[in-house]
PDB file of C-alpha atoms in Angstrom:
ATOM      1  CA  MET A  28      85.724-105.114-128.241  1.00 46.00           C
ATOM      2  CA  GLY A  29      85.963-101.314-128.456  1.00 45.00           C
ATOM      3  CA  ARG A  30      82.398-100.952-128.900  1.00 42.00           C
ATOM      4  CA  ARG A  31      81.487-103.490-126.303  1.00 42.00           C
ATOM      5  CA  GLN A  32      83.166-101.663-123.763  1.00 45.00           C
ATOM      6  CA  THR A  33      81.930 -98.383-124.825  1.00 41.00           C
ATOM      7  CA  LEU A  34      78.356 -99.866-124.608  1.00 34.00           C
ATOM      8  CA  ARG A  35      79.014-101.413-121.222  1.00 42.00           C
ATOM      9  CA  SER A  36      80.454 -98.186-119.790  1.00 43.00           C
ATOM     10  CA  ARG A  37      77.360 -96.374-121.026  1.00 41.00           C
ATOM     11  CA  VAL A  38      75.035 -98.743-119.294  1.00 34.00           C
ATOM     12  CA  HIS A  39      77.009 -98.926-115.993  1.00 42.00           C
ATOM     13  CA  GLY A  40      77.001 -94.969-116.169  1.00 43.00           C
ATOM     14  CA  SER A  41      73.394 -94.718-116.776  1.00 38.00           C
ATOM     15  CA  LEU A  42      72.473 -96.966-113.730  1.00 34.00           C
ATOM     16  CA  ALA A  43      74.928 -95.152-111.438  1.00 39.00           C
ATOM     17  CA  HIS A  44      73.258 -91.946-112.396  1.00 39.00           C
ATOM     18  CA  GLY A  45      69.825 -93.312-111.658  1.00 38.00           C
ATOM     19  CA  ARG A  46      70.692 -94.518-108.161  1.00 37.00           C
ATOM     20  CA  SER A  47      72.323 -91.079-107.346  1.00 38.00           C
ATOM     21  CA  ALA A  48      69.075 -89.293-108.629  1.00 35.00           C
ATOM     22  CA  VAL A  49      66.936 -91.374-106.329  1.00 34.00           C
ATOM     23  CA  HIS A  50      69.056 -91.718-103.255  1.00 37.00           C
ATOM     24  CA  GLY A  51      71.436 -88.760-103.239  1.00 37.00           C
ATOM     25  CA  ARG A  52      70.145 -85.691-105.257  1.00 33.00           C
ATOM     26  CA  ARG A  53      67.080 -83.732-104.869  1.00 37.00           C
ATOM     27  CA  ALA A  54      64.815 -83.848-107.713  1.00 37.00           C
ATOM     28  CA  VAL A  55      63.700 -80.806-109.309  1.00 31.00           C
ATOM     29  CA  TYR A  56      59.874 -80.725-109.993  1.00 33.00           C
ATOM     30  CA  GLY A  57      57.945 -78.653-112.343  1.00 35.00           C
ATOM     31  CA  ARG A  58      60.692 -78.310-114.914  1.00 33.00           C
ATOM     32  CA  GLY A  59      59.918 -80.914-117.832  1.00 35.00           C
ATOM     33  CA  SER A  60      59.164 -84.443-116.286  1.00 37.00           C
ATOM     34  CA  HIS A  61      57.772 -85.712-113.056  1.00 40.00           C
ATOM     35  CA  PRO A  62      59.091 -88.764-111.202  1.00 44.00           C
ATOM     36  CA  ARG A  63      57.105 -91.849-111.985  1.00 42.00           C
ATOM     37  CA  PRO A  64      54.319 -93.118-109.451  1.00 45.00           C
ATOM     38  CA  SER A  65      55.520 -95.901-107.332  1.00 43.00           C
ATOM     39  CA  VAL A  66      54.351 -99.276-108.678  1.00 49.00           C
ATOM     40  CA  GLY A  67      55.230-101.456-105.529  1.00 64.00           C
ATOM     41  CA  GLY A  68      52.724-103.838-104.315  1.00 88.00           C
ATOM     42  CA  VAL A  69      50.021-103.307-101.480  1.00 87.00           C
ATOM     43  CA  LEU A  70      51.674-103.669 -98.126  1.00 91.00           C
ATOM     44  CA  ALA A  71      48.986-102.494 -95.820  1.00 93.00           C
ATOM     45  CA  TRP A  72      44.985-101.904 -96.298  1.00 91.00           C
ATOM     46  CA  ASP A  73      42.006-100.914 -94.242  1.00 94.00           C
ATOM     47  CA  ARG A  74      41.107-104.412 -92.212  1.00 92.00           C
ATOM     48  CA  GLY A  75      37.549-103.031 -91.390  1.00 92.00           C
ATOM     49  CA  TRP A  76      36.765-102.050 -94.953  1.00 91.00           C
ATOM     50  CA  ARG A  77      34.955-105.289 -96.000  1.00 92.00           C
ATOM     51  CA  ARG A  78      32.785-105.137 -93.025  1.00 92.00           C
ATOM     52  CA  GLU A  79      31.743-101.724 -93.550  1.00 92.00           C
ATOM     53  CA  ALA A  80      31.030-101.966 -97.128  1.00 92.00           C
ATOM     54  CA  ARG A  81      29.084-105.018 -96.595  1.00 94.00           C
ATOM     55  CA  ALA A  82      26.949-103.131 -94.042  1.00 94.00           C
ATOM     56  CA  ALA A  83      26.534-100.215 -96.771  1.00 93.00           C
ATOM     57  CA  TRP A  84      25.236-102.625 -99.248  1.00 93.00           C
ATOM     58  CA  LEU A  85      22.920-104.304 -96.711  1.00 95.00           C
ATOM     59  CA  CYS A  86      21.442-100.917 -95.821  1.00 94.00           C
ATOM     60  CA  GLY A  87      20.803-100.187 -99.418  1.00 94.00           C
ATOM     61  CA  LEU A  88      19.216-103.236-100.251  1.00 94.00           C
ATOM     62  CA  ALA A  89      17.187-103.082 -97.212  1.00 95.00           C
ATOM     63  CA  LEU A  90      15.850 -99.703 -97.970  1.00 94.00           C
ATOM     64  CA  ALA A  91      14.905-100.690-101.533  1.00 93.00           C
ATOM     65  CA  GLY A  92      13.238-103.921-100.089  1.00 92.00           C
ATOM     66  CA  VAL A  93      11.209-102.146 -97.539  1.00 93.00           C
ATOM     67  CA  LEU A  94       9.897 -99.493-100.078  1.00 92.00           C
ATOM     68  CA  THR A  95       9.140-102.094-102.697  1.00 91.00           C
ATOM     69  CA  ALA A  96       7.308-104.361-100.167  1.00 92.00           C
ATOM     70  CA  ILE A  97       5.144-101.287 -98.965  1.00 91.00           C
ATOM     71  CA  ASP A  98       4.234-100.844-102.620  1.00 88.00           C
ATOM     72  CA  LEU A  99       3.504-104.380-103.126  1.00 90.00           C
ATOM     73  CA  GLY A 100       1.286-104.204-100.029  1.00 89.00           C
ATOM     74  CA  ARG A 101      -0.536-101.499-101.218  1.00 87.00           C
ATOM     75  CA  GLY A 102      -0.856-102.808-104.956  1.00 85.00           C
ATOM     76  CA  GLU A 103       0.808 -99.826-106.186  1.00 84.00           C
ATOM     77  CA  PHE A 104       4.161-101.383-107.261  1.00 83.00           C
ATOM     78  CA  ASP A 105       5.363-100.914-111.143  1.00 86.00           C
ATOM     79  CA  TRP A 106       8.431-100.334-113.085  1.00 87.00           C
ATOM     80  CA  GLN A 107       8.685 -96.770-112.240  1.00 88.00           C
ATOM     81  CA  HIS A 108       8.453 -97.119-108.358  1.00 86.00           C
ATOM     82  CA  GLY A 109      10.761-100.000-108.585  1.00 88.00           C
ATOM     83  CA  CYS A 110      13.430 -98.005-110.541  1.00 92.00           C
ATOM     84  CA  CYS A 111      12.797 -95.230-107.973  1.00 94.00           C
ATOM     85  CA  TRP A 112      13.564 -97.452-104.928  1.00 91.00           C
ATOM     86  CA  ALA A 113      16.482 -98.907-106.593  1.00 92.00           C
ATOM     87  CA  ALA A 114      18.189 -95.462-107.149  1.00 93.00           C
ATOM     88  CA  LEU A 115      17.476 -94.745-103.440  1.00 93.00           C
ATOM     89  CA  GLY A 116      19.052 -97.736-102.483  1.00 92.00           C
ATOM     90  CA  ALA A 117      22.116 -97.146-104.702  1.00 91.00           C
ATOM     91  CA  THR A 118      22.388 -93.537-103.567  1.00 91.00           C
ATOM     92  CA  LEU A 119      22.444 -94.992 -99.894  1.00 91.00           C
ATOM     93  CA  VAL A 120      25.253 -97.337-100.704  1.00 90.00           C
ATOM     94  CA  LEU A 121      27.302 -94.669-102.271  1.00 89.00           C
ATOM     95  CA  VAL A 122      26.812 -92.526 -99.130  1.00 88.00           C
ATOM     96  CA  LEU A 123      27.643 -95.214 -96.563  1.00 89.00           C
ATOM     97  CA  ARG A 124      30.211 -97.287 -98.437  1.00 90.00           C
ATOM     98  CA  PRO A 125      33.671 -96.149 -97.345  1.00 91.00           C
ATOM     99  CA  ALA A 126      36.554 -95.645 -99.808  1.00 93.00           C
ATOM    100  CA  ARG A 127      39.203 -98.647 -99.731  1.00 94.00           C
ATOM    101  CA  ILE A 128      42.424 -97.299 -98.315  1.00 96.00           C
ATOM    102  CA  THR A 129      45.670 -99.118 -99.158  1.00 95.00           C
ATOM    103  CA  ALA A 130      49.226 -98.188 -99.199  1.00 95.00           C
ATOM    104  CA  GLY A 131      52.836 -99.563-100.223  1.00 93.00           C
ATOM    105  CA  ASP A 132      56.266 -98.491-100.322  1.00 93.00           C
ATOM    106  CA  GLY A 133      56.006 -94.547-101.015  1.00 93.00           C
ATOM    107  CA  TRP A 134      52.286 -94.360-101.744  1.00 96.00           C
ATOM    108  CA  LEU A 135      48.760 -94.381-100.484  1.00 96.00           C
ATOM    109  CA  ALA A 136      45.535 -94.713-102.312  1.00 96.00           C
ATOM    110  CA  SER A 137      41.863 -94.265-101.636  1.00 96.00           C
ATOM    111  CA  ARG A 138      39.661 -96.260-104.053  1.00 93.00           C
ATOM    112  CA  GLY A 139      35.799 -95.634-104.378  1.00 88.00           C
ATOM    113  CA  LEU A 140      33.364 -97.208-106.459  1.00 81.00           C
ATOM    114  CA  LEU A 141      34.052 -95.295-109.500  1.00 82.00           C
ATOM    115  CA  ARG A 142      37.690 -94.103-109.317  1.00 89.00           C
ATOM    116  CA  GLU A 143      41.192 -94.257-107.435  1.00 93.00           C
ATOM    117  CA  ARG A 144      43.085 -91.595-106.120  1.00 95.00           C
ATOM    118  CA  ARG A 145      46.728 -91.817-105.063  1.00 95.00           C
ATOM    119  CA  VAL A 146      49.611 -89.790-103.602  1.00 96.00           C
ATOM    120  CA  ARG A 147      53.279 -90.301-103.240  1.00 96.00           C
ATOM    121  CA  THR A 148      53.833 -90.307 -99.387  1.00 96.00           C
ATOM    122  CA  ASP A 149      57.617 -89.835 -99.926  1.00 95.00           C
ATOM    123  CA  LEU A 150      56.784 -86.718-101.978  1.00 96.00           C
ATOM    124  CA  LEU A 151      53.861 -85.304 -99.887  1.00 96.00           C
ATOM    125  CA  THR A 152      53.787 -81.284 -99.888  1.00 96.00           C
ATOM    126  CA  ARG A 153      50.871 -80.810 -97.559  1.00 95.00           C
ATOM    127  CA  VAL A 154      49.082 -82.734 -94.920  1.00 96.00           C
ATOM    128  CA  ARG A 155      45.779 -80.972 -93.547  1.00 94.00           C
ATOM    129  CA  ARG A 156      43.150 -82.089 -90.976  1.00 92.00           C
ATOM    130  CA  GLU A 157      39.545 -80.740 -91.940  1.00 90.00           C
ATOM    131  CA  ASP A 158      37.320 -81.012 -88.761  1.00 85.00           C
ATOM    132  CA  GLY A 159      33.472 -81.324 -89.291  1.00 76.00           C
ATOM    133  CA  MET A 160      30.859 -83.944 -88.913  1.00 80.00           C
ATOM    134  CA  THR A 161      33.411 -86.265 -90.084  1.00 83.00           C
ATOM    135  CA  PRO A 162      37.262 -85.386 -89.634  1.00 89.00           C
ATOM    136  CA  ARG A 163      39.111 -85.864 -92.703  1.00 92.00           C
ATOM    137  CA  LEU A 164      42.853 -86.008 -93.313  1.00 95.00           C
ATOM    138  CA  VAL A 165      44.073 -84.454 -96.665  1.00 96.00           C
ATOM    139  CA  LEU A 166      47.054 -85.391 -98.272  1.00 97.00           C
ATOM    140  CA  ARG A 167      48.838 -83.646-101.506  1.00 96.00           C
ATOM    141  CA  ASP A 168      52.042 -84.388-103.264  1.00 96.00           C
ATOM    142  CA  VAL A 169      54.249 -82.689-105.547  1.00 95.00           C
ATOM    143  CA  MET A 170      52.374 -84.045-108.796  1.00 94.00           C
ATOM    144  CA  GLY A 171      49.139 -82.695-107.748  1.00 94.00           C
ATOM    145  CA  GLY A 172      47.848 -85.861-106.307  1.00 96.00           C
ATOM    146  CA  ARG A 173      45.057 -85.628-103.321  1.00 96.00           C
ATOM    147  CA  VAL A 174      43.772 -88.220-101.078  1.00 96.00           C
ATOM    148  CA  GLU A 175      41.103 -87.728 -98.397  1.00 95.00           C
ATOM    149  CA  LEU A 176      40.560 -90.269 -95.515  1.00 94.00           C
ATOM    150  CA  ASP A 177      39.142 -90.664 -92.107  1.00 93.00           C
ATOM    151  CA  PRO A 178      42.112 -90.340 -89.619  1.00 93.00           C
ATOM    152  CA  LYS A 179      40.335 -93.094 -87.473  1.00 92.00           C
ATOM    153  CA  VAL A 180      41.461 -95.451 -90.355  1.00 94.00           C
ATOM    154  CA  LEU A 181      45.221 -94.837 -89.542  1.00 94.00           C
ATOM    155  CA  VAL A 182      44.246 -95.291 -85.920  1.00 92.00           C
ATOM    156  CA  ASP A 183      42.591 -98.709 -86.449  1.00 92.00           C
ATOM    157  CA  ASN A 184      45.392-100.006 -88.785  1.00 93.00           C
ATOM    158  CA  PRO A 185      48.967 -99.285 -87.414  1.00 91.00           C
ATOM    159  CA  LEU A 186      50.445-101.077 -90.706  1.00 93.00           C
ATOM    160  CA  LEU A 187      48.704 -98.168 -93.009  1.00 94.00           C
ATOM    161  CA  TRP A 188      50.012 -95.391 -90.576  1.00 94.00           C
ATOM    162  CA  HIS A 189      53.363 -97.062 -90.606  1.00 94.00           C
ATOM    163  CA  GLN A 190      53.543 -96.642 -94.473  1.00 95.00           C
ATOM    164  CA  LEU A 191      52.339 -93.016 -94.323  1.00 95.00           C
ATOM    165  CA  ASP A 192      54.602 -92.067 -91.774  1.00 94.00           C
ATOM    166  CA  ALA A 193      57.598 -93.595 -93.233  1.00 94.00           C
ATOM    167  CA  GLY A 194      56.852 -91.874 -96.590  1.00 95.00           C
ATOM    168  CA  ALA A 195      56.249 -88.489 -94.825  1.00 95.00           C
ATOM    169  CA  ARG A 196      59.460 -88.470 -93.033  1.00 94.00           C
ATOM    170  CA  LEU A 197      61.053 -89.197 -96.426  1.00 95.00           C
ATOM    171  CA  ALA A 198      59.341 -86.106 -97.793  1.00 95.00           C
ATOM    172  CA  HIS A 199      60.357 -84.070 -94.781  1.00 93.00           C
ATOM    173  CA  GLN A 200      64.226 -85.070 -95.331  1.00 94.00           C
ATOM    174  CA  ARG A 201      63.805 -83.980 -98.911  1.00 93.00           C
ATOM    175  CA  GLY A 202      62.454 -80.483 -97.966  1.00 93.00           C
ATOM    176  CA  VAL A 203      59.272 -80.926 -99.992  1.00 94.00           C
ATOM    177  CA  LEU A 204      56.694 -81.293 -96.938  1.00 94.00           C
ATOM    178  CA  LEU A 205      55.819 -77.630 -96.613  1.00 93.00           C
ATOM    179  CA  GLU A 206      52.818 -78.109 -94.277  1.00 92.00           C
ATOM    180  CA  GLY A 207      51.341 -80.340 -91.854  1.00 90.00           C
ATOM    181  CA  ALA A 208      54.364 -81.766 -89.672  1.00 88.00           C
ATOM    182  CA  GLY A 209      52.295 -80.570 -86.535  1.00 90.00           C
ATOM    183  CA  VAL A 210      49.142 -82.724 -87.954  1.00 92.00           C
ATOM    184  CA  LEU A 211      51.143 -85.929 -88.209  1.00 93.00           C
ATOM    185  CA  THR A 212      52.813 -85.294 -84.906  1.00 91.00           C
ATOM    186  CA  ALA A 213      49.369 -85.156 -83.158  1.00 91.00           C
ATOM    187  CA  LEU A 214      48.282 -88.197 -85.096  1.00 91.00           C
ATOM    188  CA  ALA A 215      51.140 -90.066 -84.084  1.00 90.00           C
ATOM    189  CA  GLU A 216      50.593 -89.284 -80.379  1.00 89.00           C
ATOM    190  CA  ARG A 217      46.863 -90.476 -80.804  1.00 88.00           C
ATOM    191  CA  ILE A 218      47.805 -93.689 -82.418  1.00 87.00           C
ATOM    192  CA  ASP A 219      50.362 -94.319 -79.788  1.00 83.00           C
ATOM    193  CA  GLY A 220      47.913 -93.670 -77.153  1.00 78.00           C
ATOM    194  CA  GLU A 221      45.363 -96.162 -78.796  1.00 77.00           C
ATOM    195  CA  GLY A 222      48.078 -98.562 -78.863  1.00 69.00           C
ATOM    196  CA  ALA A 223      48.732 -98.460 -75.344  1.00 65.00           C
ATOM    197  CA  ARG A 224      45.101 -98.793 -74.263  1.00 72.00           C
ATOM    198  CA  ARG A 225      44.839-101.824 -76.480  1.00 68.00           C
ATOM    199  CA  LEU A 226      47.849-103.310 -74.641  1.00 64.00           C
ATOM    200  CA  LEU A 227      46.230-102.493 -71.243  1.00 64.00           C
ATOM    201  CA  ARG A 228      43.044-104.112 -72.159  1.00 68.00           C
ATOM    202  CA  SER A 229      44.725-107.060 -73.709  1.00 65.00           C
ATOM    203  CA  ALA A 230      46.415-107.634 -70.365  1.00 66.00           C
ATOM    204  CA  GLU A 231      43.183-106.957 -68.615  1.00 59.00           C
ATOM    205  CA  ILE A 232      44.780-103.928 -66.701  1.00 53.00           C
ATOM    206  CA  SER A 233      42.903-100.741 -66.500  1.00 49.00           C
ATOM    207  CA  PRO A 234      44.863 -97.417 -66.814  1.00 52.00           C
ATOM    208  CA  SER A 235      43.995 -96.584 -63.066  1.00 51.00           C
ATOM    209  CA  GLY A 236      45.655 -99.831 -61.830  1.00 49.00           C
ATOM    210  CA  ASP A 237      42.238-101.293 -60.511  1.00 48.00           C
TER     211      ASP A 237
END
């Protein structure tokens, strides 16, 4: 009985310590071990990704097909030209095909053709916007994770934004979000504005009241 009671007290003590470490105590990073990545299921995803990915594949196939047809019409087609046109088509697919953005409880991921990048949104340290021909939102977490995505994906997918926003709020409360609060605030205002415009369009009411 004494051994069972001792074992039971150790188990309960370990569970209580684990709960307090997650909910009550701020973790110290960079000294020994890192927190485990979230393994929760996918709760939100880019709803337009399939359409855009399909369009990228069609463009790549069309390019390779047109170049092959031109060669066949000239009677100059051979395996070397075929490999070259296939490589050009595949390159176009790589350029046009967007990364697939998914999110869950405390994480956000960007999956390309070759690999997946993931960040803990509840442990974000920096959020930065990079403007250029294609604006990018760059997310970094305490474990060195880094994800880039088009802010328009968040505007078009409010559920994705909700997961990122909820995680960023936790990161801010924990004191690990050092840079990017203003970027997130501006993005939230843009998403709220887009949502209001969608509601107006759905109600067939113009912003001017006409």
